[in-house]
Coordinates of C-alpha atoms and ligand atoms in Angstrom, one line a residue:
X1 CA -15.8 6.1 -13.2
X2 CA -15.4 8.4 -10.3
X3 CA -14.0 12.0 -9.8
X4 CA -13.2 11.3 -6.2
X5 CA -9.7 11.5 -4.7
X6 CA -7.6 8.6 -3.8
X7 CA -4.5 8.9 -1.5
X8 CA -1.8 6.5 -2.3
X9 CA 1.2 6.3 0.1
X10 CA 4.5 5.4 -1.6
X11 CA 2.9 6.2 -5.0
X12 CA 6.2 7.2 -6.6
X13 CA 7.6 3.7 -7.5
X14 CA 6.6 0.0 -7.8
X15 CA 3.2 -1.1 -6.8
X16 CA 2.1 2.4 -5.7
X17 CA 3.2 3.9 -9.0
X18 CA 1.2 1.2 -11.0
X19 CA -1.8 1.7 -8.8
X20 CA -1.7 5.6 -9.2
X21 CA -1.8 5.2 -12.9
X22 CA -4.5 2.6 -12.9
X23 CA -6.6 4.7 -10.5
X24 CA -6.2 7.7 -12.6
X25 CA -7.4 5.7 -15.7
X26 CA -10.6 5.0 -13.7
X27 CA -11.2 8.7 -13.0
X28 CA -9.7 9.1 -9.6
X29 CA -7.7 12.3 -8.7
X30 CA -4.5 10.9 -7.3
X31 CA -2.5 12.1 -4.4
X32 CA 1.0 10.5 -5.0
X33 CA 2.8 10.2 -1.7
X34 CA 6.5 9.7 -1.7
X35 CA 9.2 9.5 1.0
X36 CA 12.3 11.1 -0.8
X37 CA 12.3 10.4 -4.5
X38 CA 10.6 13.5 -6.0
X39 CA 11.9 12.8 -9.5
X40 CA 10.0 9.5 -9.4
X41 CA 6.8 11.1 -8.0
X42 CA 6.9 13.8 -10.5
X43 CA 7.2 11.2 -13.3
X44 CA 4.1 9.4 -12.1
X45 CA 2.2 12.8 -12.0
X46 CA 3.5 13.6 -15.5
X47 CA 2.3 10.2 -16.8
X48 CA -1.1 10.7 -15.3
X49 CA -1.4 14.3 -16.7
X50 CA -0.3 13.3 -20.2
X51 CA -3.5 11.1 -20.3
X52 CA -5.6 14.1 -19.0
X53 CA -5.7 12.8 -15.5
X54 CA -5.3 14.8 -12.3
X55 CA -2.5 14.1 -9.8
X56 CA -0.3 15.8 -7.3
X57 CA 3.0 14.6 -5.7
X58 CA 3.3 15.1 -1.9
X59 CA 6.4 14.3 0.2
X60 CA 5.1 12.2 3.0
X61 CA 7.1 10.0 5.3
X62 CA 4.4 7.8 6.9
X63 CA 6.6 7.4 9.9
X64 CA 5.6 10.9 10.7
X65 CA 2.2 11.9 11.9
X66 CA 2.8 15.6 10.9
X67 CA 3.5 14.4 7.3
X68 CA 0.4 12.3 7.2
X69 CA -1.8 15.2 8.4
X70 CA -0.2 17.4 5.6
X71 CA -0.8 14.7 3.1
X72 CA -4.6 14.6 3.8
X73 CA -4.8 18.5 3.7
X74 CA -3.6 18.4 0.2
X75 CA -6.1 15.7 -0.5
X76 CA -8.9 17.8 1.0
X77 CA -7.9 20.6 -1.4
X78 CA -8.1 18.3 -4.4
X79 CA -11.7 17.2 -3.9
X80 CA -13.8 14.6 -2.0
X81 CA -11.8 11.5 -0.7
X82 CA -13.0 8.2 -2.1
X83 CA -10.2 5.9 -1.3
X84 CA -6.9 5.3 0.6
X85 CA -4.2 2.9 -0.5
X86 CA -1.9 2.1 2.3
X87 CA 1.0 1.1 0.1
X88 CA 4.2 2.6 1.6
X89 CA 6.2 -0.2 3.2
X90 CA 9.8 -1.0 3.9
X91 CA 11.9 -4.2 4.3
X92 CA 15.4 -4.5 5.9
X93 CA 18.5 -6.5 5.0
X94 CA 18.1 -10.2 5.6
X95 CA 19.1 -11.1 9.1
X96 CA 17.9 -13.3 12.0
X97 CA 15.9 -12.0 14.9
X98 CA 18.8 -12.5 17.2
X99 CA 20.7 -9.8 15.2
X100 CA 18.1 -7.2 15.0
X101 CA 18.5 -3.8 16.5
X102 CA 15.7 -2.0 18.4
X103 CA 16.0 0.9 15.9
X104 CA 15.4 -1.4 12.9
X105 CA 12.3 -3.0 14.5
X106 CA 10.9 0.4 15.6
X107 CA 11.3 1.9 12.2
X108 CA 9.7 -1.1 10.5
X109 CA 6.7 -0.9 12.7
X110 CA 6.5 2.9 12.6
X111 CA 6.4 2.9 8.8
X112 CA 4.4 -0.3 8.0
X113 CA 2.1 -0.5 10.9
X114 CA 1.5 2.8 12.8
X115 CA 1.8 4.8 9.4
X116 CA -0.9 2.7 7.9
X117 CA -3.2 3.0 11.0
X118 CA -2.8 6.7 11.1
X119 CA -3.5 7.1 7.4
X120 CA -6.6 4.9 7.8
X121 CA -7.7 7.1 10.9
X122 CA -7.5 10.2 8.6
X123 CA -9.4 8.4 5.8
X124 CA -12.2 7.2 8.2
X125 CA -12.7 10.7 9.4
X126 CA -13.4 11.8 5.9
X127 CA -15.2 8.7 4.5
X128 CA -17.5 7.6 7.3
X129 CA -21.2 8.4 7.0
X130 CA -21.0 8.8 10.7
X131 CA -18.8 11.9 10.2
X132 CA -20.8 13.2 7.3
X133 CA -18.7 11.4 4.6
X134 CA -19.9 9.6 1.4
X135 CA -18.2 6.3 2.1
X136 CA -15.3 4.7 0.2
X137 CA -12.5 2.1 0.5
X138 CA -9.3 1.5 2.2
X139 CA -6.9 -1.0 0.7
X140 CA -3.9 -2.1 2.8
X141 CA -0.8 -3.7 1.4
X142 CA 0.0 -6.8 3.4
X143 CA 2.3 -9.6 2.0
X144 CA 2.5 -13.3 1.8
X145 CA 5.2 -12.9 4.4
X146 CA 2.5 -12.5 6.9
X147 CA 1.6 -16.2 6.3
X148 CA 5.2 -17.5 5.7
X149 CA 6.8 -15.6 8.5
X150 CA 10.0 -14.9 6.4
X151 CA 12.4 -16.8 8.6
X152 CA 16.2 -16.0 8.3
X153 CA 15.1 -13.0 6.1
X154 CA 13.0 -10.4 7.8
X155 CA 10.6 -11.8 10.5
X156 CA 10.1 -8.2 11.7
X157 CA 8.6 -7.3 8.3
X158 CA 6.4 -10.5 8.3
X159 CA 5.2 -9.4 11.7
X160 CA 4.4 -6.0 10.6
X161 CA 2.3 -7.5 7.7
X162 CA 0.6 -9.8 10.1
X163 CA -0.5 -6.7 12.0
X164 CA -1.8 -5.3 8.8
X165 CA -3.9 -8.4 8.3
X166 CA -5.5 -8.1 11.7
X167 CA -6.0 -4.4 11.3
X168 CA -7.8 -5.0 8.0
X169 CA -10.2 -7.4 9.5
X170 CA -10.9 -5.3 12.6
X171 CA -11.2 -2.0 10.9
X172 CA -13.4 -3.5 8.2
X173 CA -15.9 -4.7 10.9
X174 CA -15.7 -1.4 12.7
X175 CA -16.7 0.8 9.8
X176 CA -18.7 -1.8 7.7
X177 CA -22.0 0.1 8.7
X178 CA -20.6 3.5 7.8
X179 CA -20.1 3.0 4.0
X180 CA -16.4 2.1 4.2
X181 CA -15.1 -1.1 2.8
X182 CA -11.6 -2.2 4.1
X183 CA -9.5 -4.9 2.3
X184 CA -5.9 -6.0 2.0
X185 CA -3.8 -7.5 -0.8
X186 CA -1.1 -10.0 0.0
X187 CA 1.4 -9.7 -2.9
X188 CA 3.8 -12.6 -3.5
X189 CA 7.1 -12.0 -5.2
X190 CA 6.7 -8.9 -7.3
X191 CA 9.2 -7.2 -9.6
X192 CA 9.9 -4.0 -7.9
X193 CA 12.9 -2.1 -6.3
X194 CA 12.0 -3.1 -2.7
X195 CA 14.2 -6.2 -3.0
X196 CA 17.2 -3.9 -3.8
X197 CA 16.4 -1.8 -0.8
X198 CA 16.6 -5.0 1.3
X199 CA 20.1 -5.5 -0.2
X200 CA 19.3 -8.3 -2.7
X201 CA 18.0 -6.8 -6.1
X202 CA 17.6 -10.3 -7.5
X203 CA 15.7 -11.7 -4.6
X204 CA 12.4 -12.1 -6.5
X205 CA 14.0 -13.6 -9.6
X206 CA 16.1 -16.0 -7.5
X207 CA 12.9 -17.4 -5.8
X208 CA 10.8 -17.5 -8.9
X209 CA 11.0 -21.3 -8.9
X210 CA 9.2 -21.6 -5.6
X211 CA 6.2 -19.9 -7.0
X212 CA 3.5 -22.5 -8.1
X213 CA 3.1 -20.3 -11.3
X214 CA 6.9 -20.5 -11.7
X215 CA 7.2 -16.7 -12.3
X216 CA 7.3 -13.6 -10.3
X217 CA 4.4 -11.0 -10.6
X218 CA 4.3 -7.4 -11.9
X219 CA 3.3 -4.3 -10.1
X220 CA 0.5 -3.9 -12.6
X221 CA -0.9 -7.3 -11.6
X222 CA -1.1 -6.1 -8.0
X223 CA -2.5 -2.6 -9.1
X224 CA -5.3 -4.4 -11.0
X225 CA -6.4 -6.1 -7.9
X226 CA -6.2 -2.9 -5.8
X227 CA -8.3 -0.9 -8.1
X228 CA -10.9 -3.7 -8.4
X229 CA -11.2 -3.6 -4.6
X230 CA -11.7 0.2 -5.0
X231 CA -14.5 -0.3 -7.5
X232 CA -18.1 -0.9 -7.2
X233 CA -17.6 -4.3 -8.6
X234 CA -16.2 -5.3 -5.2
X235 CA -19.2 -3.7 -3.4
X236 CA -19.8 -6.7 -1.1
X237 CA -16.1 -7.2 -0.2
X238 CA -14.9 -6.1 3.2
X239 CA -12.6 -7.3 6.0
X240 CA -11.1 -9.6 3.2
X241 CA -7.5 -10.4 2.5
X242 CA -6.7 -11.4 -1.2
X243 CA -3.6 -13.3 -2.0
X244 CA -2.1 -12.1 -5.4
X245 CA 0.9 -14.3 -5.4
X246 CA 0.8 -16.9 -8.3
X247 CA -0.2 -19.5 -5.7
X248 CA 2.7 -18.9 -3.3
Ligands
LIG301 P1 9.1 -0.1 -3.6 O1 9.3 -0.5 -5.1 O2 10.3 -0.3 -2.6 O3 8.5 1.2 -3.5 C1 8.3 1.7 -2.1 C2 7.4 3.0 -2.3 O4 7.1 3.4 -0.9 C3 8.2 4.2 -2.9 O5 7.1 5.0 -3.5 C4 8.7 4.9 -1.8 O6 9.0 6.3 -1.9 C5 7.7 4.7 -0.6 N1 8.2 4.8 0.7 C6 9.3 4.1 1.2 N2 9.4 4.4 2.6 C7 8.4 5.3 2.8 C8 8.0 5.9 4.0 N3 8.7 5.8 5.2 N4 7.0 6.8 3.9 C9 6.3 6.9 2.7 N5 6.5 6.3 1.6 C10 7.6 5.5 1.7 O7 8.0 -1.1 -3.0 P2 7.0 -2.1 -3.5 O8 7.6 -3.4 -3.8 O9 6.1 -1.3 -4.6 O10 6.0 -2.3 -2.3 C11 4.8 -1.6 -2.0 C12 4.0 -2.3 -1.0 O11 3.8 -3.7 -1.3 C13 4.8 -2.3 0.4 O12 3.9 -2.2 1.5 C14 5.4 -3.8 0.4 O13 5.6 -4.2 1.7 C15 4.3 -4.6 -0.4 N6 4.8 -5.8 -0.8 C16 5.7 -5.8 -1.9 C17 6.1 -7.0 -2.5 C18 7.1 -7.1 -3.5 O14 7.6 -8.3 -3.8 N7 7.5 -6.1 -4.2 C19 5.7 -8.3 -1.8 C20 4.7 -8.2 -0.8 C21 4.3 -7.0 -0.3 P3 10.3 7.0 -2.6 O15 10.2 6.7 -4.1 O16 10.3 8.4 -2.3 O17 11.5 6.2 -2.0

């Protein structure tokens, strides 16, 4: 158990929501970031408070540096940072690269890549023993798309997650001597609303048959791996990327 603070971007729905609830159950005070769905974020906070946990919802579009700075200010007021979960991420409608607009690609990279790196920057400033911090963990959400490339679907998204893999390895090495562990999870097909935001709500179910385990995963199954990485049970794990994908 810990009484330290975890910042979870995109904590209002899906994998972020499940992680917020699981982290609170392990004693973390949770900063629940959300982009626009205040109702969903408030529901997560209510669920945590109903079990005597501490949580606060903060509107933060990770595509905005100003929002990220404000998010971490709230975290500072809540206590000592112990972890960051770089969970916020977006997909786009399925199209080929030869049909992609510059705006789509730039937004994908701004949210999935730049947002994650800026959040990690703020976390390192607070966690690193070099800056007087007490150490902690950073968990990044990659995707099996980083390995598969997502042809004819969203190669830009896959590329953004490939960047997250490289970032995880590099940052992990950079701060390994400063009390910070950095790891990434590569989820496979998980039952969340991200598929609807890509224009195909049934995508995960439609592709379940290609998963070696013949089923899609749940947000809780990803959250369990994330909170394990945040725990002392993973004390020798850094610069690591863990596939949680039913074998996909
Ligand atoms: P989701 O159900 O669509 O939820 C997305 C969450 O991110 C929501 O809390 C949303 O906030 C927030 N969000 C969206 N855009 C944001 C932005 N610009 N700034 C800050 N927050 C933002 O997604 P999910 O399926 O849980 O995915 C979570 C992570 O896992 C993502 O990084 C995704 O790429 C990765 N992943 C998911 C799957 C899968 O099959 N589900 C597979 C591989 C990887 P609001 O509620 O305010 O909209």
